[in-house]
């Protein structure tokens, strides 16, 4: 089933999220403990996942859920990588709302609904939301885009981010095509205004009282200057870290190899067989 709605803030899109008290966006982060997360949230919660959900899910997810997959110039990332069957097996059909294929701008192309099998597929292009203000040399991350879009829908549900730290993990990379600093600033502003919640460590602002100690500088001047300095430092640091990640790639491969020597549990062996079957099915479908 294919659903395409042009107006990103239309009543049709609002109706998709109606009836949920909480909407949680779950990042593919090493920091996410899905068992703990689900245990703390009511049954009226909608969980939104992104692309390669096997990074955070280790068994079928039975709660209400939606899968978002971003498109590139050749279509949806999941379709291009042939991982649609592998990912969809982690969702129970009775509680799965379907796949949301997201683009931002004309350079990103939708994949047809048929590429995702027999699940409901929805398409949305969020360019009209971000073209007026997002840095033109960067592209918005998928999680940030969905979060901001949900706030514009004015749903009345509590929107929560889980695992969106923008930190570099040992295994999962953070791409430099996005303006992480810009996004974190806006997310913090949304958090402080009560429009979203963020599950992470201390969110205190060390610059909050700086204007009181230096009255010659306004809070706005301090904030703009701090943002500019941090943005410059992060851009420089990202380039250095990217080189380090490349140089140490072999060492990290060796480390992961030794970790895999640890005997697997019965459940882990079962899911490896299921994931292998999903990969074989995807290859046979593309043959």
mmCIF file of C-alpha atoms in Angstrom, residues 116-224:
data_model
loop_
_atom_site.group_PDB
_atom_site.id
_atom_site.type_symbol
_atom_site.label_atom_id
_atom_site.label_comp_id
_atom_site.label_asym_id
_atom_site.label_seq_id
_atom_site.Cartn_x
_atom_site.Cartn_y
_atom_site.Cartn_z
ATOM 1 C CA UNK A 116 9.327 -2.802 0.570
ATOM 2 C CA UNK A 117 7.120 -5.862 0.128
ATOM 3 C CA UNK A 118 3.579 -6.146 1.447
ATOM 4 C CA UNK A 119 3.773 -3.514 4.208
ATOM 5 C CA UNK A 120 2.146 -0.083 4.182
ATOM 6 C CA UNK A 121 4.500 2.511 2.691
ATOM 7 C CA UNK A 122 4.229 6.287 3.068
ATOM 8 C CA UNK A 123 6.301 8.961 1.329
ATOM 9 C CA UNK A 124 7.095 12.427 2.636
ATOM 10 C CA UNK A 125 9.424 15.178 1.393
ATOM 11 C CA UNK A 126 10.321 17.632 4.173
ATOM 12 C CA UNK A 127 12.226 20.135 2.052
ATOM 13 C CA UNK A 128 9.654 22.886 2.626
ATOM 14 C CA UNK A 129 10.333 22.708 6.376
ATOM 15 C CA UNK A 130 14.123 22.970 6.216
ATOM 16 C CA UNK A 131 14.940 25.011 3.109
ATOM 17 C CA UNK A 132 14.258 28.341 4.883
ATOM 18 C CA UNK A 133 16.696 27.867 7.768
ATOM 19 C CA UNK A 134 18.943 24.768 7.661
ATOM 20 C CA UNK A 135 22.614 25.463 6.707
ATOM 21 C CA UNK A 136 22.767 25.226 2.920
ATOM 22 C CA UNK A 137 26.078 23.370 2.771
ATOM 23 C CA UNK A 138 24.775 20.521 4.951
ATOM 24 C CA UNK A 139 21.790 18.178 4.987
ATOM 25 C CA UNK A 140 19.517 17.498 7.937
ATOM 26 C CA UNK A 141 19.805 14.159 9.705
ATOM 27 C CA UNK A 142 16.772 11.907 9.473
ATOM 28 C CA UNK A 143 16.104 11.808 13.212
ATOM 29 C CA UNK A 144 16.340 15.564 13.566
ATOM 30 C CA UNK A 145 14.080 16.049 10.545
ATOM 31 C CA UNK A 146 11.382 13.738 11.899
ATOM 32 C CA UNK A 147 11.573 15.288 15.379
ATOM 33 C CA UNK A 148 11.169 18.839 14.087
ATOM 34 C CA UNK A 149 8.373 17.762 11.753
ATOM 35 C CA UNK A 150 6.465 16.164 14.630
ATOM 36 C CA UNK A 151 6.673 19.377 16.646
ATOM 37 C CA UNK A 152 5.197 21.289 13.700
ATOM 38 C CA UNK A 153 2.258 18.861 13.522
ATOM 39 C CA UNK A 154 1.164 20.031 16.999
ATOM 40 C CA UNK A 155 0.033 16.545 18.025
ATOM 41 C CA UNK A 156 -0.373 16.985 21.764
ATOM 42 C CA UNK A 157 1.745 13.871 22.358
ATOM 43 C CA UNK A 158 5.001 13.901 24.318
ATOM 44 C CA UNK A 159 7.897 13.655 21.844
ATOM 45 C CA UNK A 160 11.041 12.031 23.230
ATOM 46 C CA UNK A 161 14.489 11.441 21.742
ATOM 47 C CA UNK A 162 16.365 8.313 22.842
ATOM 48 C CA UNK A 163 20.023 7.860 21.940
ATOM 49 C CA UNK A 164 20.384 11.061 19.908
ATOM 50 C CA UNK A 165 23.703 12.122 21.394
ATOM 51 C CA UNK A 166 25.579 12.755 18.096
ATOM 52 C CA UNK A 167 28.533 11.042 19.786
ATOM 53 C CA UNK A 168 30.843 8.798 17.815
ATOM 54 C CA UNK A 169 30.462 5.218 18.901
ATOM 55 C CA UNK A 170 33.052 2.503 18.541
ATOM 56 C CA UNK A 171 31.171 0.863 15.686
ATOM 57 C CA UNK A 172 28.567 3.281 14.322
ATOM 58 C CA UNK A 173 29.910 6.348 12.583
ATOM 59 C CA UNK A 174 28.662 9.927 12.649
ATOM 60 C CA UNK A 175 28.668 11.542 9.210
ATOM 61 C CA UNK A 176 30.109 14.992 8.537
ATOM 62 C CA UNK A 177 27.515 15.852 5.888
ATOM 63 C CA UNK A 178 25.208 17.005 8.694
ATOM 64 C CA UNK A 179 25.501 20.105 10.868
ATOM 65 C CA UNK A 180 25.443 18.381 14.245
ATOM 66 C CA UNK A 181 26.088 21.551 16.233
ATOM 67 C CA UNK A 182 23.241 23.419 14.563
ATOM 68 C CA UNK A 183 20.872 20.520 15.167
ATOM 69 C CA UNK A 184 21.878 20.097 18.805
ATOM 70 C CA UNK A 185 21.284 23.800 19.432
ATOM 71 C CA UNK A 186 17.761 23.651 18.032
ATOM 72 C CA UNK A 187 16.975 20.395 19.847
ATOM 73 C CA UNK A 188 18.083 21.936 23.146
ATOM 74 C CA UNK A 189 15.895 24.964 22.482
ATOM 75 C CA UNK A 190 12.932 22.686 21.778
ATOM 76 C CA UNK A 191 13.721 20.791 24.977
ATOM 77 C CA UNK A 192 13.903 23.935 27.102
ATOM 78 C CA UNK A 193 10.649 25.215 25.661
ATOM 79 C CA UNK A 194 8.953 21.950 26.631
ATOM 80 C CA UNK A 195 8.203 20.838 23.071
ATOM 81 C CA UNK A 196 10.326 17.671 23.299
ATOM 82 C CA UNK A 197 12.071 15.543 25.905
ATOM 83 C CA UNK A 198 15.585 14.138 25.596
ATOM 84 C CA UNK A 199 16.782 10.975 27.302
ATOM 85 C CA UNK A 200 20.464 11.477 28.023
ATOM 86 C CA UNK A 201 22.784 12.727 30.721
ATOM 87 C CA UNK A 202 22.820 16.156 32.358
ATOM 88 C CA UNK A 203 21.273 18.836 30.171
ATOM 89 C CA UNK A 204 22.376 21.773 32.308
ATOM 90 C CA UNK A 205 23.702 24.816 30.450
ATOM 91 C CA UNK A 206 27.086 25.954 31.851
ATOM 92 C CA UNK A 207 26.706 29.302 30.090
ATOM 93 C CA UNK A 208 23.333 30.161 31.606
ATOM 94 C CA UNK A 209 24.705 32.440 34.356
ATOM 95 C CA UNK A 210 27.635 33.850 32.410
ATOM 96 C CA UNK A 211 25.818 37.120 31.667
ATOM 97 C CA UNK A 212 25.378 37.748 35.406
ATOM 98 C CA UNK A 213 29.150 37.671 35.950
ATOM 99 C CA UNK A 214 29.916 39.721 32.833
ATOM 100 C CA UNK A 215 27.047 42.239 32.537
ATOM 101 C CA UNK A 216 28.739 44.035 29.639
ATOM 102 C CA UNK A 217 27.779 41.050 27.444
ATOM 103 C CA UNK A 218 24.158 40.187 26.805
ATOM 104 C CA UNK A 219 22.880 36.619 26.930
ATOM 105 C CA UNK A 220 22.305 36.754 23.175
ATOM 106 C CA UNK A 221 25.911 37.839 22.498
ATOM 107 C CA UNK A 222 27.251 35.052 24.704
ATOM 108 C CA UNK A 223 25.053 32.435 23.056
ATOM 109 C CA UNK A 224 25.918 33.448 19.498
#
